[in-house]
Short mmCIF file of C-alpha atoms in Angstrom, two decimals:
data_model
loop_
_atom_site.label_atom_id
_atom_site.label_comp_id
_atom_site.label_asym_id
_atom_site.label_seq_id
_atom_site.Cartn_x
_atom_site.Cartn_y
_atom_site.Cartn_z
CA MET Q 1 7.21 257.00 96.96
CA LEU Q 2 10.57 257.40 98.71
CA ASP Q 3 8.81 257.57 102.09
CA TYR Q 4 7.03 254.29 101.34
CA HIS Q 5 10.34 252.52 100.77
CA LYS Q 6 11.90 254.12 103.83
CA ASP Q 7 8.91 253.04 105.93
CA ASP Q 8 9.22 249.48 104.57
CA HIS Q 9 12.95 249.47 105.32
CA ASP Q 10 12.41 250.81 108.83
CA ALA Q 11 9.73 248.20 109.53
CA LEU Q 12 11.93 245.38 108.22
CA THR Q 13 14.90 246.62 110.25
CA GLU Q 14 12.73 246.62 113.38
CA ARG Q 15 11.56 243.06 112.64
CA PHE Q 16 15.20 241.93 112.22
CA ARG Q 17 16.08 243.57 115.52
CA LYS Q 18 13.24 241.86 117.37
CA THR Q 19 13.47 238.45 115.72
CA LEU Q 20 17.17 237.98 115.06
CA TYR Q 21 18.61 240.45 117.60
CA TYR Q 22 20.12 242.28 114.64
CA GLY Q 23 19.93 246.00 115.11
CA LYS Q 24 22.33 248.76 115.84
CA MET Q 25 25.92 247.65 115.70
CA PRO Q 26 26.76 246.02 119.01
CA ASN Q 27 29.98 246.58 120.89
CA THR Q 28 31.16 243.14 119.83
CA GLU Q 29 32.82 242.35 116.52
CA ARG Q 30 30.23 239.72 115.65
CA PRO Q 31 26.83 240.00 114.01
CA SER Q 32 23.67 238.55 115.53
CA LEU Q 33 24.38 235.11 117.00
CA PRO Q 34 21.00 233.64 115.95
CA LEU Q 35 21.51 234.75 112.34
CA THR Q 36 25.13 233.55 112.36
CA ASP Q 37 24.08 230.13 113.67
CA ILE Q 38 21.33 229.81 111.06
CA ALA Q 39 23.77 230.72 108.28
CA VAL Q 40 26.40 228.22 109.46
CA GLU Q 41 23.84 225.41 109.67
CA LEU Q 42 22.28 226.17 106.28
CA PHE Q 43 25.55 226.49 104.36
CA GLN Q 44 27.04 223.36 105.96
CA GLU Q 45 23.92 221.43 105.00
CA ARG Q 46 23.84 222.72 101.41
CA ALA Q 47 27.54 222.18 100.69
CA PRO Q 48 28.53 219.10 102.71
CA ARG Q 49 32.21 218.87 101.68
CA LYS Q 50 34.47 218.60 104.71
CA LEU Q 51 37.27 220.77 103.31
CA GLY Q 52 36.64 224.47 103.67
CA LYS Q 53 33.80 223.94 106.12
CA ILE Q 54 32.12 227.11 107.31
CA ASP Q 55 32.01 228.03 111.00
CA GLN Q 56 30.71 230.83 113.23
CA TYR Q 57 34.02 232.68 113.21
CA MET Q 58 34.17 232.73 109.39
CA VAL Q 59 30.57 233.97 109.07
CA ALA Q 60 31.08 236.63 111.75
CA ALA Q 61 34.40 237.82 110.29
CA ALA Q 62 33.14 237.93 106.69
CA SER Q 63 29.91 239.64 107.78
CA ARG Q 64 31.80 242.29 109.73
CA GLU Q 65 34.50 242.85 107.11
CA ASN Q 66 32.06 243.10 104.19
CA CYS Q 67 29.20 244.82 106.06
CA ILE Q 68 26.78 242.01 105.19
CA SER Q 69 23.28 243.10 106.14
CA PRO Q 70 20.57 240.69 107.30
CA SER Q 71 18.78 241.24 103.97
CA THR Q 72 21.93 240.32 102.06
CA MET Q 73 22.39 237.21 104.20
CA MET Q 74 18.79 236.16 103.57
CA MET Q 75 19.20 236.62 99.81
CA GLY Q 76 22.35 234.49 99.91
CA MET Q 77 20.40 231.79 101.75
CA ILE Q 78 17.66 231.96 99.11
CA TYR Q 79 20.30 231.50 96.40
CA THR Q 80 21.62 228.36 98.08
CA ASN Q 81 18.10 226.96 98.32
CA ARG Q 82 17.65 227.61 94.59
CA LEU Q 83 20.88 225.78 93.88
CA ARG Q 84 19.72 222.80 95.94
CA THR Q 85 16.84 222.23 93.53
CA LYS Q 86 18.27 223.72 90.33
CA ASN Q 87 21.88 222.51 90.42
CA PRO Q 88 22.70 220.11 93.31
CA GLU Q 89 25.88 219.01 91.50
CA TYR Q 90 27.34 222.48 91.99
CA LEU Q 91 26.78 222.18 95.74
CA GLN Q 92 28.80 218.95 95.81
CA GLN Q 93 31.77 220.72 94.19
CA ILE Q 94 32.03 223.81 96.39
CA SER Q 95 32.96 224.14 100.05
CA SER Q 96 30.44 225.64 102.45
CA SER Q 97 32.80 228.55 103.18
CA ASP Q 98 33.21 229.35 99.47
CA LEU Q 99 29.45 228.99 98.95
CA PHE Q 100 28.79 231.43 101.78
CA LEU Q 101 31.33 233.90 100.43
CA ILE Q 102 30.13 233.85 96.83
CA SER Q 103 26.43 233.86 97.80
CA MET Q 104 26.95 236.92 100.00
CA MET Q 105 29.02 238.67 97.35
CA MET Q 106 26.39 238.07 94.66
CA ALA Q 107 23.55 239.16 96.96
CA SER Q 108 25.50 242.32 97.82
CA LYS Q 109 26.15 243.04 94.17
CA PHE Q 110 22.50 242.56 93.31
CA MET Q 111 21.31 244.79 96.15
CA TYR Q 112 23.93 247.53 95.83
CA ASP Q 113 24.23 248.06 92.12
CA GLU Q 114 26.71 250.32 90.39
CA GLY Q 115 26.43 253.97 91.19
CA VAL Q 116 25.63 253.46 94.87
CA ASP Q 117 28.07 254.32 97.65
CA GLU Q 118 28.07 250.70 98.81
CA GLU Q 119 29.12 249.46 95.35
CA VAL Q 120 30.64 245.97 95.44
CA PHE Q 121 34.05 245.17 93.95
CA ASN Q 122 35.57 241.72 93.59
CA ASP Q 123 39.06 242.84 94.60
CA GLU Q 124 37.74 244.16 97.91
CA TRP Q 125 35.98 240.85 98.62
CA ALA Q 126 39.15 238.97 97.66
CA ASP Q 127 41.23 241.10 100.03
CA SER Q 128 38.74 240.64 102.86
CA VAL Q 129 39.06 236.84 102.75
CA ASP Q 130 42.71 236.64 101.71
CA MET Q 131 42.07 235.26 98.21
CA GLU Q 132 43.28 236.27 94.78
CA THR Q 133 40.89 238.41 92.72
CA GLU Q 134 41.05 235.91 89.84
CA GLU Q 135 39.90 233.15 92.19
CA ILE Q 136 36.90 235.28 93.24
CA ASN Q 137 36.19 236.09 89.59
CA GLN Q 138 36.21 232.37 88.72
CA MET Q 139 33.91 231.56 91.65
CA GLU Q 140 31.55 234.31 90.49
CA ARG Q 141 31.39 232.93 86.93
CA GLU Q 142 30.75 229.40 88.20
CA PHE Q 143 28.09 230.57 90.65
CA LEU Q 144 26.23 232.63 88.05
CA SER Q 145 26.31 229.73 85.62
CA ALA Q 146 25.09 227.30 88.30
CA ILE Q 147 22.20 229.56 89.31
CA ASP Q 148 21.45 230.37 85.66
CA TRP Q 149 22.06 234.08 86.33
CA ASN Q 150 18.82 234.25 88.34
CA LEU Q 151 19.59 236.60 91.24
CA PHE Q 152 16.22 238.32 91.49
CA VAL Q 153 14.31 237.56 94.70
CA SER Q 154 10.60 238.36 94.77
CA ASP Q 155 8.93 239.96 97.79
CA LYS Q 156 7.02 236.72 98.34
CA GLU Q 157 10.23 234.64 98.34
CA PHE Q 158 11.96 237.08 100.69
CA LYS Q 159 9.03 237.12 103.13
CA ARG Q 160 8.85 233.32 103.09
CA CYS Q 161 12.58 233.17 103.98
CA PHE Q 162 12.10 235.66 106.81
CA ILE Q 163 9.17 233.69 108.24
CA THR Q 164 11.25 230.51 108.10
CA LEU Q 165 14.11 232.23 109.95
CA LYS Q 166 11.71 233.67 112.48
CA GLN Q 167 10.30 230.23 113.24
CA GLY Q 168 13.81 228.91 113.75
#
């Protein structure tokens, strides 16, 4: 069974590399430009407030600092799409940069649960973006409430997101 999951992971990693130019860590400090551009566009569209507007530099820096994988980024994008239909009021109250940050943090927490080397801690995320831990904690509570604690992403949902990204 472990080999099956490793094969799936390897195949997905290869598809990310081919489609989004996201593979082995490049010599630059930025993640894949196509994926960064898609993230900036999506989060700006979902959370249209002008203050705290997300940009390529913020996505690249947060991705690098927090080791955000393409899978994590896709899950965060899925969460924002859920919020668009489930709780659009929340999206009017949060900046696109905060939405990106909290979506990525929650996706990371969901993917790398307790007991794994890549365990996710709020204080580390707060430090990485120069915020207070209590502010991150408050954002987390508000996000979970807004999304009704529904962080699970089905295979079908994930594949649909990947196909959408692939088509540009």
